[in-house]
Short mmCIF file of C-alpha atoms in Angstrom, two decimals:
data_model
loop_
_atom_site.label_atom_id
_atom_site.label_comp_id
_atom_site.label_asym_id
_atom_site.label_seq_id
_atom_site.Cartn_x
_atom_site.Cartn_y
_atom_site.Cartn_z
CA MET A 1 -0.15 -0.03 -0.23
CA ASN A 2 1.34 3.79 -1.25
CA TYR A 3 0.90 5.12 2.23
CA ILE A 4 1.68 8.61 2.51
CA GLN A 5 3.47 8.91 5.61
CA PRO A 6 4.75 12.69 7.89
CA ASN A 7 8.64 12.90 8.08
CA SER A 8 8.42 12.51 12.15
CA LYS A 9 5.59 13.15 14.54
CA HIS A 10 7.07 16.27 15.63
CA GLU A 11 5.01 17.09 12.68
CA VAL A 12 1.71 15.85 13.75
CA PHE A 13 -0.23 18.28 15.56
CA VAL A 14 -3.84 17.28 17.09
CA LYS A 15 -6.62 19.27 18.56
CA ASN A 16 -9.72 18.31 20.53
CA ILE A 17 -12.90 18.82 19.66
CA GLY A 18 -15.83 17.98 20.85
CA VAL A 19 -19.17 17.99 18.72
CA LYS A 20 -22.56 17.73 21.33
CA GLN A 21 -24.11 14.42 20.72
CA ARG A 22 -27.75 14.19 22.52
CA PHE A 23 -27.38 12.94 25.95
CA ASP A 24 -22.82 13.33 26.08
CA LYS A 25 -20.03 14.74 24.10
CA LEU A 26 -18.46 13.36 21.47
CA ILE A 27 -14.81 14.39 21.55
CA THR A 28 -12.90 14.23 17.71
CA LYS A 29 -9.52 14.99 16.59
CA SER A 30 -8.44 18.09 14.18
CA VAL A 31 -5.15 16.26 12.39
CA ASN A 32 -3.57 18.72 10.15
CA VAL A 33 -1.89 17.27 7.04
CA THR A 34 1.57 17.87 6.27
CA PRO A 35 2.84 20.59 3.25
CA GLU A 36 4.12 17.54 1.59
CA GLN A 37 1.24 14.80 2.08
CA VAL A 38 -0.56 17.52 0.47
CA ARG A 39 1.64 17.39 -2.74
CA LYS A 40 2.20 13.94 -2.16
CA SER A 41 -1.61 12.83 -2.56
CA LEU A 42 -2.18 14.90 -5.88
CA GLU A 43 0.94 13.70 -7.17
CA PHE A 44 -0.76 10.63 -6.45
CA ALA A 45 -4.47 11.85 -7.85
CA LYS A 46 -3.02 13.30 -11.20
CA LYS A 47 -0.92 10.03 -12.44
CA CYS A 48 -3.53 7.36 -11.11
CA VAL A 49 -6.51 9.88 -13.32
CA GLU A 50 -3.43 10.17 -16.48
CA GLU A 51 -2.99 5.60 -15.99
CA SER A 52 -6.29 4.60 -15.73
CA ASN A 53 -9.71 5.46 -17.12
CA ASP A 54 -10.76 3.90 -13.17
CA TYR A 55 -11.71 7.26 -11.63
CA ILE A 56 -14.37 7.83 -14.16
CA ASN A 57 -16.49 5.37 -11.52
CA LEU A 58 -15.92 8.16 -9.07
CA VAL A 59 -17.70 10.93 -11.07
CA PRO A 60 -21.49 11.57 -11.04
CA ASP A 61 -22.90 11.15 -13.91
CA ASP A 62 -23.94 14.69 -14.36
CA ILE A 63 -20.43 15.67 -15.63
CA LYS A 64 -20.22 15.03 -19.28
CA ASP A 65 -18.04 17.26 -20.53
CA LYS A 66 -14.28 14.93 -20.81
CA GLU A 67 -11.98 18.10 -19.16
CA LEU A 68 -13.72 18.37 -15.92
CA LYS A 69 -14.64 15.61 -15.23
CA LYS A 70 -11.00 14.92 -15.46
CA GLU A 71 -10.66 17.52 -12.89
CA VAL A 72 -13.78 15.24 -10.29
CA GLY A 73 -11.75 12.39 -10.55
CA THR A 74 -8.29 13.84 -9.24
CA GLN A 75 -10.70 16.00 -6.29
CA ARG A 76 -12.41 12.51 -5.49
CA ILE A 77 -8.35 10.44 -5.66
CA PHE A 78 -7.20 13.34 -3.41
CA VAL A 79 -9.99 13.46 -1.15
CA GLU A 80 -8.76 9.87 -0.19
CA LYS A 81 -5.44 10.20 0.38
CA ILE A 82 -5.63 13.34 2.21
CA ALA A 83 -8.28 11.29 4.87
CA GLU A 84 -5.81 9.04 4.63
CA CYS A 85 -3.33 10.71 5.17
CA ALA A 86 -4.93 12.41 8.19
CA VAL A 87 -5.78 8.79 9.63
CA ILE A 88 -2.11 7.81 9.61
CA ASN A 89 -0.89 11.56 11.25
CA TYR A 90 -3.64 10.37 14.89
CA LEU A 91 -2.03 7.28 15.04
CA VAL A 92 1.04 8.40 14.61
CA SER A 93 0.68 10.97 17.11
CA LYS A 94 -1.02 7.68 19.32
CA GLY A 95 2.85 6.20 19.23
CA LYS A 96 1.76 3.45 15.67
CA ASP A 97 2.18 3.79 11.97
CA ALA A 98 0.62 3.83 8.51
CA SER A 99 0.77 -0.43 8.63
CA SER A 100 -1.87 -0.25 11.16
CA ILE A 101 -4.18 0.83 8.64
CA GLU A 102 -3.92 -2.43 6.22
CA LYS A 103 -3.36 -4.55 9.29
CA ASN A 104 -6.17 -4.02 11.62
CA LYS A 105 -8.34 -3.95 8.44
CA ILE A 106 -10.03 -0.29 8.75
CA GLY A 107 -11.86 1.49 6.36
CA ILE A 108 -11.84 5.28 6.48
CA LYS A 109 -14.61 7.68 4.73
CA THR A 110 -14.66 10.91 3.67
CA ALA A 111 -17.43 13.44 4.17
CA ILE A 112 -16.92 16.59 2.35
CA ALA A 113 -18.91 19.71 2.06
CA LYS A 114 -19.35 21.65 5.78
CA GLY A 115 -22.94 22.14 6.78
CA MET A 116 -24.27 18.84 3.79
CA HIS A 117 -22.77 16.01 4.22
CA THR A 118 -22.95 14.50 8.05
CA ARG A 119 -23.03 10.82 7.33
CA LEU A 120 -20.09 8.25 6.52
CA ILE A 121 -21.23 6.09 3.38
CA ILE A 122 -20.68 2.78 2.87
CA ASP A 123 -20.85 1.21 0.07
CA LYS A 124 -22.99 -2.30 -0.53
CA SER A 125 -20.19 -3.80 -2.62
CA GLU A 126 -17.73 -3.52 0.34
CA PHE A 127 -19.81 -6.45 2.69
CA SER A 128 -20.87 -8.57 -0.18
CA ASN A 129 -17.33 -8.28 -1.65
CA LYS A 130 -15.66 -10.34 1.41
CA LYS A 131 -11.91 -8.99 -0.20
CA ASN A 132 -13.56 -5.66 0.73
CA LYS A 133 -14.83 -6.39 4.69
CA LYS A 134 -13.46 -3.48 6.98
CA ASN A 135 -13.03 -4.68 10.55
CA TYR A 136 -13.76 -0.80 11.71
CA TYR A 137 -15.10 2.63 9.58
CA VAL A 138 -13.04 5.98 10.67
CA GLY A 139 -15.26 8.77 9.84
CA VAL A 140 -12.87 11.86 9.06
CA HIS A 141 -14.47 15.59 7.34
CA LEU A 142 -12.44 17.80 5.57
CA ASN A 143 -14.79 20.92 6.39
CA LEU A 144 -14.51 22.42 3.31
CA GLU A 145 -17.48 23.89 0.90
CA MET A 146 -18.61 23.05 -3.00
CA LYS A 147 -18.10 26.12 -5.49
CA ASP A 148 -21.82 25.76 -5.86
CA LYS A 149 -24.35 23.76 -4.10
CA LYS A 150 -27.04 24.90 -5.58
CA ASP A 151 -25.64 23.76 -9.39
CA LYS A 152 -25.94 20.61 -10.45
CA ILE A 153 -22.55 20.91 -12.11
CA LYS A 154 -20.98 23.21 -9.78
CA ARG A 155 -21.80 21.12 -6.13
CA HIS A 156 -19.50 18.66 -6.86
CA VAL A 157 -16.51 20.57 -7.93
CA ILE A 158 -14.47 21.25 -3.65
CA LYS A 159 -13.56 24.51 -4.10
CA ASP A 160 -9.57 25.56 -2.57
CA LEU A 161 -8.73 21.71 -2.10
CA TYR A 162 -5.68 21.86 -2.67
CA ASN A 163 -4.96 24.50 0.05
CA ILE A 164 -6.29 21.76 3.28
CA GLU A 165 -4.27 22.31 6.00
CA LYS A 166 -6.39 20.06 8.67
CA VAL A 167 -8.75 17.63 8.88
CA GLN A 168 -11.04 16.42 11.10
CA ILE A 169 -11.12 12.56 13.05
CA PHE A 170 -14.79 12.74 13.73
CA GLY A 171 -14.93 8.97 14.86
CA TYR A 172 -15.25 4.93 13.63
CA LEU A 173 -18.03 2.34 13.73
CA ASP A 174 -17.17 -1.68 14.32
CA ASN A 175 -18.42 -3.96 10.67
CA LYS A 176 -20.27 -5.33 13.81
CA PHE A 177 -22.60 -2.78 14.53
CA ILE A 178 -22.34 -1.13 11.24
CA ASN A 179 -23.54 -4.55 8.93
CA GLU A 180 -26.39 -4.85 11.52
CA LEU A 181 -28.70 -1.30 10.12
CA LYS A 182 -31.30 -2.35 8.79
CA TYR A 183 -32.71 0.93 6.95
CA GLU A 184 -36.43 2.99 5.60
CA THR A 185 -37.22 5.54 3.60
CA VAL A 186 -40.61 8.05 3.96
CA LYS A 187 -41.63 11.60 3.65
CA ASN A 188 -41.95 13.65 5.90
CA LYS A 189 -45.21 16.32 6.40
CA GLU A 190 -43.26 18.26 3.66
CA GLY A 191 -43.36 15.92 1.52
CA LYS A 192 -39.54 15.31 1.35
CA LYS A 193 -37.86 11.92 2.17
CA GLU A 194 -36.09 11.59 5.55
CA TYR A 195 -34.28 8.35 6.25
CA LYS A 196 -33.92 7.07 9.50
CA PHE A 197 -32.21 2.86 10.85
CA PHE A 198 -32.30 0.78 12.93
CA ASN A 199 -30.90 -1.47 15.36
CA LYS A 200 -31.75 -5.10 16.35
CA LYS A 201 -33.05 -3.15 19.20
CA SER A 202 -35.49 -1.51 17.43
CA GLN A 203 -38.94 -2.06 16.73
CA GLY A 204 -40.22 -3.17 13.62
CA TYR A 205 -36.02 -4.31 12.89
CA GLU A 206 -37.46 -7.67 10.99
CA SER A 207 -39.81 -6.03 9.04
CA LYS A 208 -37.24 -3.10 7.33
CA SER A 209 -34.80 -2.82 4.31
CA GLU A 210 -31.16 -4.40 5.13
CA TYR A 211 -29.20 -1.60 2.76
CA ALA A 212 -30.44 2.17 1.73
CA LYS A 213 -30.70 4.53 -0.84
CA LEU A 214 -28.71 7.08 -1.25
CA LEU A 215 -27.55 8.82 -4.33
CA ASP A 216 -28.96 6.14 -6.81
CA THR A 217 -26.91 3.46 -4.55
CA GLU A 218 -27.44 1.06 -1.78
CA CYS A 219 -25.25 1.17 1.34
CA LYS A 220 -25.11 1.62 4.76
CA TRP A 221 -24.67 4.53 6.52
CA TYR A 222 -24.31 6.60 9.60
CA TYR A 223 -24.70 9.79 11.12
CA LEU A 224 -20.98 11.46 11.78
CA ASP A 225 -21.32 12.75 15.44
CA ARG A 226 -22.84 9.56 16.25
CA MET A 227 -19.86 7.49 16.19
CA LEU A 228 -17.00 5.94 18.31
CA PRO A 229 -14.54 8.20 19.82
CA ILE A 230 -11.44 7.47 17.89
CA ASP A 231 -9.41 7.35 20.78
CA ASN A 232 -11.68 4.36 21.38
CA LEU A 233 -9.93 2.39 18.36
CA VAL A 234 -5.92 2.89 19.10
CA LYS A 235 -7.31 0.04 22.12
CA ASN A 236 -8.25 -1.67 19.90
CA LEU A 237 -5.56 -1.94 17.46
CA LYS A 238 -2.66 -4.64 17.27
#
C-alpha cells in the first residue's frame, strides 16, 4: 500500500474538538496534514487519472465534459488520499504507524462539504465482497465547501481543496454494528424524503431494508456525530 507518512511525529498536531451529542459529547480530532502530504497526494491523484480510466467510477453522471471529469476524478482521489494521511498522522501521534490501517482492516470514509455532508456512507459492495470487508470504519470530514451547492455541476467541484491544512476525524464504528443496521425511507409532512436507520433493538427491525438508497446507490450509513470516540479505536489495534 502506498501510504504517505509524515517525516516525523513532530510534524503532527492533534487538537480535541467537542461535538455535542444527545446525552454526551463526542471528542473528535482536528489533525493537520503536512504540505508534503498534500503535494504527494495530489501527485498520486493526477497519476491515477493519467494512467487509468478507473476514476470515471468516482465522477457523478451529471458531469459530461471530459476535462471536468478529470478534474473531479482527481479531486475525489485526492480526497481519499488526504483523509488517509490525516488518519495516519493521528495514529503516529498515538505511537502507531500506517501499517495499522491494513493490519487491522480499517476503512476510511470521508465527508467533504461542511453543513452538507453529515454521514459516514459505505457502499453495498463492501459488504458483499469479502475482500473489501473491514473490521472498522473511521469517519473523516474535510469541512470544505463546494463551488455552488445549488448548481447541478458545480456542486460536485470542491473549492480550495489543495490548500487544505487540517482534517477532522469524528470517530469510528465496528463492522458488526454497521452491518446489522437496517433502513427505511419515509416522507415527512413537507413531502420530503427522510432516511431512518434501525438497530436490532428497534421496533419493527425485521421488516426494514438491509441497505439504504442514497445518491442512486445502495449503502449503509450512520451519522458522523454519533460515532464512537476515535481514541477508543487505538486501544483495539494490534
